[in-house]
Coordinates of C-alpha atoms in Angstrom, one line a residue:
M1 CA 125.4 112.1 118.6
T2 CA 123.5 115.1 119.5
G3 CA 123.8 114.5 123.5
L4 CA 120.5 116.3 124.1
P5 CA 117.9 114.3 125.8
I6 CA 114.3 113.6 125.0
A7 CA 112.4 114.9 128.1
V8 CA 109.1 113.5 129.2
V9 CA 107.4 116.0 131.8
G10 CA 105.4 113.8 133.9
A11 CA 105.8 110.6 135.8
S12 CA 102.5 109.7 134.9
A13 CA 100.5 106.7 133.0
A14 CA 101.1 108.8 130.0
G15 CA 104.7 109.8 130.8
L16 CA 105.5 106.2 131.4
A17 CA 103.8 105.0 128.2
A18 CA 106.1 108.0 126.0
V19 CA 109.3 106.7 127.7
E20 CA 108.7 103.3 126.9
A21 CA 107.6 103.8 123.5
L22 CA 110.7 106.0 122.6
R23 CA 112.8 103.3 123.7
R24 CA 110.8 100.7 121.7
S25 CA 110.8 102.8 118.6
G26 CA 114.6 103.1 118.6
W27 CA 115.9 106.3 120.6
R28 CA 119.1 105.5 121.9
G29 CA 119.8 109.1 123.2
P30 CA 119.4 110.4 126.7
L31 CA 116.1 110.3 128.0
T32 CA 114.7 112.2 130.9
L33 CA 111.3 111.7 133.0
I34 CA 110.4 114.4 135.4
G35 CA 107.7 113.9 138.0
D36 CA 106.6 116.4 140.8
E37 CA 105.6 113.5 143.0
P38 CA 108.0 111.5 144.8
H39 CA 106.5 108.4 143.3
L40 CA 107.3 106.0 141.0
P41 CA 104.8 106.1 137.9
Y42 CA 101.3 104.9 139.5
D43 CA 97.7 103.9 138.3
R44 CA 95.3 106.5 139.1
P45 CA 91.7 105.0 138.6
P46 CA 92.0 102.7 141.9
L47 CA 92.4 105.9 143.7
S48 CA 88.8 106.6 144.2
K49 CA 88.1 102.8 144.1
Q50 CA 90.1 99.7 145.2
L51 CA 93.1 101.8 147.4
L52 CA 90.3 104.1 149.0
H53 CA 88.3 101.3 149.8
G54 CA 91.2 99.7 151.6
D55 CA 91.1 96.5 149.2
W56 CA 94.5 97.5 147.7
T57 CA 97.8 98.3 148.9
P58 CA 99.6 101.6 147.5
E59 CA 102.3 99.1 145.9
R60 CA 99.7 97.5 143.9
L61 CA 99.2 100.8 142.0
T62 CA 102.8 101.0 141.0
L63 CA 102.9 100.5 137.2
R64 CA 106.6 99.8 136.9
T65 CA 109.2 99.2 139.7
A66 CA 112.6 100.7 139.6
E67 CA 114.0 97.1 138.6
Q68 CA 111.7 97.1 135.6
L69 CA 112.3 100.9 134.5
A70 CA 116.0 100.2 134.7
P71 CA 116.6 98.6 131.2
L72 CA 115.1 102.2 129.9
A73 CA 118.3 103.9 131.4
L74 CA 116.2 106.8 132.3
D75 CA 117.5 110.0 134.0
L76 CA 114.7 109.9 136.3
R77 CA 113.9 113.2 138.3
L78 CA 111.1 112.4 141.0
G79 CA 110.1 115.2 143.0
T80 CA 111.1 117.7 140.5
R81 CA 108.8 120.4 139.1
A82 CA 109.0 121.7 135.4
T83 CA 108.4 125.6 136.0
G84 CA 109.0 126.9 132.3
L85 CA 109.7 125.7 128.8
D86 CA 111.4 128.1 126.0
V87 CA 109.7 126.8 122.8
A88 CA 112.2 128.0 120.3
T89 CA 115.1 126.4 122.0
R90 CA 113.3 123.3 123.4
T91 CA 114.8 124.4 127.0
L92 CA 112.8 123.3 130.0
T93 CA 113.5 125.2 133.5
L94 CA 113.2 122.9 136.8
D95 CA 112.5 124.2 140.2
G96 CA 116.0 123.9 141.4
G97 CA 117.0 126.6 138.7
E98 CA 118.4 124.2 136.3
Q99 CA 118.1 124.6 132.4
L100 CA 117.9 121.5 130.6
G101 CA 118.2 121.8 126.8
C102 CA 116.4 119.1 125.0
A103 CA 116.1 117.4 121.4
G104 CA 112.4 117.3 122.0
V105 CA 110.0 117.6 124.8
I106 CA 106.8 115.5 125.7
I107 CA 104.3 117.1 128.2
A108 CA 102.3 114.9 130.2
T109 CA 101.5 116.9 133.4
G110 CA 98.0 115.8 133.7
V111 CA 95.3 117.9 135.8
A112 CA 95.3 119.4 139.4
A113 CA 92.4 118.9 141.7
R114 CA 89.9 122.5 141.7
T115 CA 89.6 123.4 145.4
L116 CA 87.7 126.1 147.3
P117 CA 89.3 129.4 148.9
G118 CA 90.9 128.4 152.3
A119 CA 90.3 124.7 152.1
D120 CA 93.9 123.9 151.9
R121 CA 94.1 125.1 155.7
I122 CA 91.1 123.2 157.0
A123 CA 91.8 119.8 158.4
G124 CA 89.6 117.3 157.3
V125 CA 88.8 119.0 153.9
H126 CA 90.3 116.9 151.2
T127 CA 90.8 116.5 147.2
L128 CA 91.3 113.6 145.5
R129 CA 94.2 113.5 142.6
T130 CA 97.3 112.1 143.9
L131 CA 98.2 108.8 145.7
D132 CA 98.9 110.9 148.9
D133 CA 95.6 112.6 148.5
A134 CA 94.3 109.3 148.5
L135 CA 96.0 108.0 151.4
A136 CA 95.1 111.0 153.7
L137 CA 91.4 110.4 152.6
R138 CA 91.5 107.0 153.6
S139 CA 93.0 107.5 156.7
G140 CA 90.0 109.7 157.5
L141 CA 87.4 107.1 156.4
A142 CA 89.2 104.2 158.3
N143 CA 87.1 104.4 161.5
G144 CA 83.6 104.0 159.7
G145 CA 81.0 101.4 160.4
A146 CA 81.6 97.8 159.3
P147 CA 81.3 97.3 155.8
G148 CA 78.3 95.1 154.4
S149 CA 76.5 95.7 157.9
E150 CA 72.8 95.3 157.3
D151 CA 72.4 98.9 158.4
V152 CA 74.5 100.1 155.7
A153 CA 72.6 97.9 153.2
A154 CA 69.2 99.2 154.6
G155 CA 70.5 102.9 154.3
G156 CA 70.8 103.3 158.2
G157 CA 73.4 105.5 159.8
G158 CA 75.9 102.7 160.5
G159 CA 77.9 104.5 163.1
G160 CA 80.5 105.9 160.6
R161 CA 81.5 109.6 160.1
R162 CA 79.6 112.3 158.6
V163 CA 80.8 112.7 155.2
V164 CA 80.1 115.4 152.7
I165 CA 81.4 115.1 149.0
V166 CA 81.0 118.2 147.2
G167 CA 80.5 117.5 143.4
N168 CA 78.5 114.7 141.9
G169 CA 80.6 113.8 139.0
V170 CA 82.5 110.9 138.1
L171 CA 84.8 111.1 141.1
G172 CA 82.3 112.4 143.7
C173 CA 79.9 109.6 142.8
E174 CA 82.6 106.9 142.8
A175 CA 84.1 108.1 146.2
A176 CA 80.3 108.2 147.7
A177 CA 79.9 104.5 146.8
V178 CA 83.1 103.6 148.8
A179 CA 82.5 105.9 151.7
R180 CA 79.0 104.3 152.1
E181 CA 80.4 101.1 151.7
L182 CA 82.5 101.7 154.6
G183 CA 79.5 102.4 156.8
H184 CA 79.7 106.4 156.9
E185 CA 76.9 108.5 156.7
V186 CA 77.4 110.2 153.2
T187 CA 75.8 113.3 151.5
L188 CA 76.7 114.2 147.9
V189 CA 76.1 117.8 147.1
G190 CA 75.8 119.0 143.2
I191 CA 75.1 122.1 141.5
G192 CA 73.2 120.1 139.1
P193 CA 70.3 117.8 140.1
T194 CA 71.5 114.6 138.4
P195 CA 74.8 112.7 139.3
M196 CA 77.2 112.8 136.3
A197 CA 74.7 114.3 134.0
A198 CA 77.3 116.1 132.0
V199 CA 78.9 112.8 131.3
V200 CA 76.2 110.3 130.8
G201 CA 73.2 112.2 130.2
T202 CA 69.9 112.6 132.6
E203 CA 68.4 109.5 132.2
V204 CA 71.7 107.3 133.0
G205 CA 72.4 109.9 135.7
E206 CA 68.8 109.2 137.4
L207 CA 69.7 105.8 137.2
L208 CA 72.8 106.2 139.3
A209 CA 70.8 108.5 141.4
E210 CA 68.3 105.9 142.5
E211 CA 71.2 103.2 143.1
H212 CA 72.9 106.0 145.7
R213 CA 69.7 106.5 147.4
A214 CA 68.9 102.9 147.8
R215 CA 72.4 102.5 149.3
G216 CA 71.6 105.4 151.9
V217 CA 73.5 108.2 150.3
R218 CA 71.8 111.6 150.6
L219 CA 71.6 113.7 147.4
L220 CA 71.4 117.6 147.6
T221 CA 71.3 120.1 145.0
A222 CA 72.9 123.2 146.2
A223 CA 76.3 125.5 145.9
V224 CA 78.6 125.5 148.8
D225 CA 79.4 128.8 150.3
G226 CA 82.0 127.7 152.8
F227 CA 83.0 125.8 155.8
E228 CA 82.6 126.0 159.7
T229 CA 85.4 125.0 161.7
A230 CA 86.4 124.2 165.2
P231 CA 89.7 125.3 166.8
P232 CA 92.9 123.2 166.6
D233 CA 93.5 120.5 169.3
Q234 CA 94.2 121.8 172.7
D235 CA 97.7 122.7 172.2
G236 CA 97.0 124.9 169.4
A237 CA 98.9 123.0 166.9
G238 CA 97.7 122.2 163.4
D239 CA 95.1 123.7 161.4
P240 CA 91.3 124.2 162.5
R241 CA 88.9 121.1 161.8
V242 CA 86.0 121.3 159.7
T243 CA 82.7 120.6 161.5
A244 CA 80.0 121.8 159.1
V245 CA 80.0 122.5 155.2
R246 CA 77.9 125.8 154.6
L247 CA 75.3 125.9 151.5
A248 CA 74.5 129.0 149.6
H249 CA 71.5 131.0 151.0
G250 CA 68.3 129.0 149.7
G251 CA 69.7 125.7 149.8
P252 CA 67.5 122.7 149.6
P253 CA 64.5 122.7 152.1
G254 CA 65.4 120.1 155.0
S255 CA 69.0 119.9 154.1
G256 CA 70.3 120.9 157.6
G257 CA 70.6 123.5 160.2
V258 CA 70.6 127.3 159.6
A259 CA 74.1 128.8 159.4
A260 CA 74.9 132.1 160.8
G261 CA 74.6 133.8 157.3
G262 CA 71.2 132.5 156.8
G263 CA 72.0 129.7 154.5
T264 CA 71.8 125.9 155.3
R265 CA 74.9 124.1 156.9
L266 CA 75.6 120.4 156.6
P267 CA 77.3 119.1 159.9
A268 CA 80.5 117.4 158.5
D269 CA 83.3 115.1 160.1
L270 CA 85.1 115.0 156.5
V271 CA 84.7 116.6 153.2
L272 CA 85.9 115.9 150.0
L273 CA 85.9 118.4 147.2
A274 CA 85.2 116.7 143.8
I275 CA 84.6 119.8 141.9
G276 CA 86.5 119.1 138.8
S277 CA 90.0 119.6 137.7
R278 CA 92.1 122.1 135.7
P279 CA 95.0 121.1 133.3
A280 CA 98.2 121.5 134.7
V281 CA 99.6 124.2 132.3
G282 CA 100.3 127.0 134.5
W283 CA 104.0 126.7 134.2
L284 CA 103.8 127.1 130.4
D285 CA 104.0 130.7 129.8
D286 CA 105.5 130.8 126.5
P287 CA 103.6 132.8 123.8
A288 CA 103.9 130.2 121.3
L289 CA 101.8 127.5 123.3
D290 CA 97.7 127.9 123.5
T291 CA 96.9 126.7 127.0
T292 CA 93.2 127.3 126.8
D293 CA 91.7 124.1 128.4
G294 CA 94.6 122.1 128.0
L295 CA 97.6 122.3 125.8
R296 CA 96.5 122.8 122.3
C297 CA 98.0 120.3 119.9
D298 CA 97.3 119.5 116.2
A299 CA 96.3 116.0 115.2
Y300 CA 99.7 114.6 115.6
C301 CA 99.6 115.6 119.4
A302 CA 102.2 118.4 118.4
A303 CA 101.9 121.8 120.4
A304 CA 104.9 123.4 118.6
P305 CA 108.0 122.1 116.5
G306 CA 109.7 119.4 119.0
I307 CA 107.2 120.1 121.7
Y308 CA 104.5 117.1 122.1
A309 CA 101.5 116.7 124.8
A310 CA 99.9 113.6 126.1
G311 CA 97.1 112.5 128.4
D312 CA 94.8 114.5 130.3
V313 CA 96.7 117.7 129.5
A314 CA 96.5 117.5 125.7
R315 CA 93.7 119.3 123.9
W316 CA 94.3 118.0 120.2
D317 CA 92.5 118.2 116.7
H318 CA 90.6 114.6 116.6
P319 CA 90.9 113.7 113.1
V320 CA 87.4 111.6 112.9
H321 CA 85.5 114.1 115.3
G322 CA 86.7 117.1 113.5
R323 CA 86.9 119.2 116.7
P324 CA 89.6 119.6 119.4
L325 CA 89.0 117.1 122.4
R326 CA 90.6 116.5 125.7
F327 CA 89.9 113.4 127.7
E328 CA 90.6 112.8 131.3
H329 CA 90.4 109.1 130.8
R330 CA 93.2 106.1 131.8
M331 CA 93.3 104.5 128.3
N332 CA 93.7 107.5 126.4
A333 CA 96.7 108.7 128.4
T334 CA 98.6 105.3 127.4
E335 CA 97.5 105.6 124.0
Q336 CA 98.3 109.1 123.7
G337 CA 101.7 109.0 125.1
M338 CA 102.9 105.9 122.9
A339 CA 101.5 108.3 119.7
A340 CA 103.2 111.5 120.8
A341 CA 106.5 109.3 121.4
R342 CA 106.3 107.8 118.0
N343 CA 105.2 111.3 116.2
L344 CA 108.1 113.1 118.1
L345 CA 110.6 110.7 116.8
A346 CA 109.5 110.9 113.1
E347 CA 109.8 114.7 113.4
L348 CA 113.1 114.7 115.0
A349 CA 114.3 112.0 112.1
A350 CA 113.0 114.3 109.4
E351 CA 115.1 117.3 111.3
A352 CA 118.3 115.6 111.5
P353 CA 118.5 112.7 109.5
A354 CA 122.3 112.4 110.0
A355 CA 122.0 112.0 113.7
A356 CA 122.1 108.3 113.3
E357 CA 123.4 107.3 116.6
D358 CA 120.7 108.7 118.8
A359 CA 117.8 108.9 116.2
A360 CA 115.0 106.2 115.7
P361 CA 114.5 104.2 112.1
A362 CA 112.6 106.6 110.0
Q363 CA 108.8 106.8 110.2
E364 CA 106.2 108.6 109.1
R365 CA 103.8 110.8 111.8
R366 CA 100.4 109.6 112.1
P367 CA 97.2 111.4 113.4
F368 CA 96.0 110.3 116.8
A369 CA 92.4 109.1 116.2
P370 CA 91.5 106.7 119.3
V371 CA 88.0 105.6 120.1
P372 CA 87.8 107.2 123.7
Y373 CA 86.8 104.9 126.3
F374 CA 86.2 105.3 130.1
W375 CA 84.5 103.1 132.7
S376 CA 83.3 103.8 136.3
D377 CA 82.6 101.1 139.3
Q378 CA 79.8 102.2 141.6
Y379 CA 78.8 99.7 144.2
A380 CA 77.8 96.5 141.6
V381 CA 77.2 98.9 138.7
K382 CA 79.8 99.0 136.1
I383 CA 79.6 101.6 133.4
Q384 CA 81.3 101.5 130.2
A385 CA 81.5 104.2 127.5
Y386 CA 82.8 104.5 124.2
G387 CA 83.2 107.8 122.1
P388 CA 82.9 111.2 123.4
T389 CA 79.7 111.4 125.3
A390 CA 79.7 114.7 126.9
G391 CA 78.5 117.5 124.9
A392 CA 75.8 115.3 123.1
D393 CA 72.9 117.4 121.5
R394 CA 70.9 114.1 121.2
V395 CA 70.8 111.1 123.6
E396 CA 68.7 108.0 123.6
T397 CA 68.5 105.8 126.8
T398 CA 67.0 102.5 126.9
V399 CA 66.7 101.3 130.5
L400 CA 66.9 97.3 130.2
D401 CA 66.4 96.5 133.8
R402 CA 65.8 99.5 136.5
A403 CA 66.2 97.4 139.5
E404 CA 69.5 95.7 138.2
R405 CA 70.8 99.4 137.1
R406 CA 71.1 97.9 133.4
A407 CA 70.7 100.3 130.5
L408 CA 72.3 101.7 127.2
A409 CA 72.5 105.2 125.5
L410 CA 73.3 106.3 122.5
Y411 CA 74.8 109.8 121.9
G412 CA 74.6 111.8 119.0
R413 CA 76.0 115.2 117.6
D414 CA 75.2 117.1 114.4
G415 CA 73.0 114.2 113.2
N416 CA 75.5 111.3 113.7
A417 CA 76.0 108.9 116.6
V418 CA 79.2 109.6 118.4
G419 CA 79.0 107.8 121.5
V420 CA 77.7 104.7 123.4
L421 CA 77.4 103.6 127.1
A422 CA 76.6 100.4 128.6
A423 CA 75.6 100.0 132.4
G424 CA 75.5 96.4 134.0
L425 CA 76.2 94.7 130.6
P426 CA 78.0 91.4 130.1
P427 CA 81.5 92.3 129.0
R428 CA 81.3 90.9 125.9
Q429 CA 78.2 92.8 125.0
A430 CA 79.9 96.0 126.2
R431 CA 83.1 95.6 124.3
A432 CA 80.9 95.0 121.0
L433 CA 79.6 98.5 121.2
R434 CA 82.8 100.2 120.4
A435 CA 82.8 99.2 116.8
V436 CA 79.4 101.1 116.6
V437 CA 81.2 104.4 117.2
A438 CA 84.6 104.0 115.8
T439 CA 83.8 106.8 113.4
P440 CA 80.4 108.8 113.5
L441 CA 77.5 106.7 111.9
P442 CA 74.1 108.4 110.8
W443 CA 71.7 108.2 113.9
E444 CA 69.3 105.3 112.7
E445 CA 72.2 103.2 111.4
A446 CA 73.8 103.3 115.0
R447 CA 70.5 102.7 116.5
E448 CA 70.3 99.2 114.2
R449 CA 73.8 98.4 115.0
V450 CA 73.4 98.7 118.7
A451 CA 70.4 96.5 118.6
A452 CA 72.3 94.0 116.9
A453 CA 75.3 94.0 119.1
T454 CA 73.3 93.7 122.1
A455 CA 70.7 91.0 120.9
D456 CA 72.2 88.0 122.6
G457 CA 71.0 88.6 126.1

C-alpha cells in the first residue's frame, strides 16, 4: 500500500464527479478533496436563476450532504486553497504551508469572475460566481417591485432599484431576466450590440434582445469607464456605495447624464459585473504546465504524468473536433470529472501494477470526446445547444415563431456542421438534435437531418 492519496483540487461539480468516480472505479487508497470555499459541493447554474430569483434556498443547491459523502471516506479540506503544485513529485502546497505528496492529482478549480479595477471596494458592485456572491446579490435585489405585476410586464418602472448589468453574455442576460421579473429597472450594457452573440450568433441574439426589450430591459452598447460613489454611512464605516456607472466617452446617445469627465453616466443602486471569467490557474506556476486559457491537457485530460484536469479549467484536445477546447458548462464538468478519474487510475495501474491494495482494476485510458451541451433559461424562453457553437464560421438561423421566440440554428466550421441550437422547442425535439452534431457532418447533410429531427411540430 503506497499510503499516498489522490488529491482532487476543487470541491466543484467536476471535483465531486471525480472523487465519486475514483471510488466507484476501485480506488481504495486515501482520497483528498480540497475546496477553497467553506461549502460542500453545490450546483452553480441555479445561482443566476432559481437562487437569485428567491425560488430556491441555498440548501437545495447542495449536490451531496455530509452524510452522503461519508461512504467515500474523504479527507475533506473545505476552506483550503492550493497555492502550488510540483509536477515532478506530484506535491501540492496548501495555503497553510502544508506539503501534500500525492499519487495523482485532478485539478478542478474552475474559473473566477473577472472584475474591474477598484470594484471590490465599492458597496453595491457585485460579481456572480460563488454561492456567497449570489446570496449577496439576492439580498440587494430583495426590495424590488412585485414580481409579475402589470407594470413589470408592460415594461414600466415597477418601483424597484436601478440595476445596471455590465456584460451581455449568458450570465448577464440570465441575471437581467431575473432582476426584471423581480420588478427592478434594468439596464444591460455590452461592448457588442447583440446579447450572447459570441455563443449563439447574431440572429438568435437579436431574438433574445427583442424579448429583453419587450420585458422592459434597456439595452446599451458601450464600454464602462468606472463608477461614481457616495460616501459610506454617517458613521464612516464600510465602503463607499455605488451611485452610477460611467460609460466611456462617446457612449450611446440618450443613455444617461453627463459625467464629470465628459462621458455618460447611468444612475445605479446596484451593479453586476458579468464580464466573463478567467480559468483559476494562477496558483499553477510549474513550467511543466501550459496554463494558456486554462490548463492544457491531451485527449485523455492529462496535463502531465499523474496530473489531470476537469471542468471549466481544462482545455483539452477534443479527439472529434481536432482542436483544443474549453467549456464552461455544467454537463461537461460532470462528464470530464469522471473521465479524468478513470484515466488517472488507468495510468496509476500501469505505473505500479504491484500496488494492488490501493489500485483500481486494470483498465485502458480513453480519449474524452463528449458532445458539449449547454442551456439557458430567460423568462419563458429555454435555449438548448449541442456542440461547440462559439467560433463558428457559418451560422444558419431559422426563426420558427418570432413572437414566441422559437428558433433553430446550425453552426458550421471548415465546411462541416459542428453545433446546433434550439430556442423554445419541445424537449423531445431539442434532444433529437444532439445526434445531428455528435460528429461533424457535411453542412447540407446536417441541414437535412435537422429538418427531419424537427419535422413533427
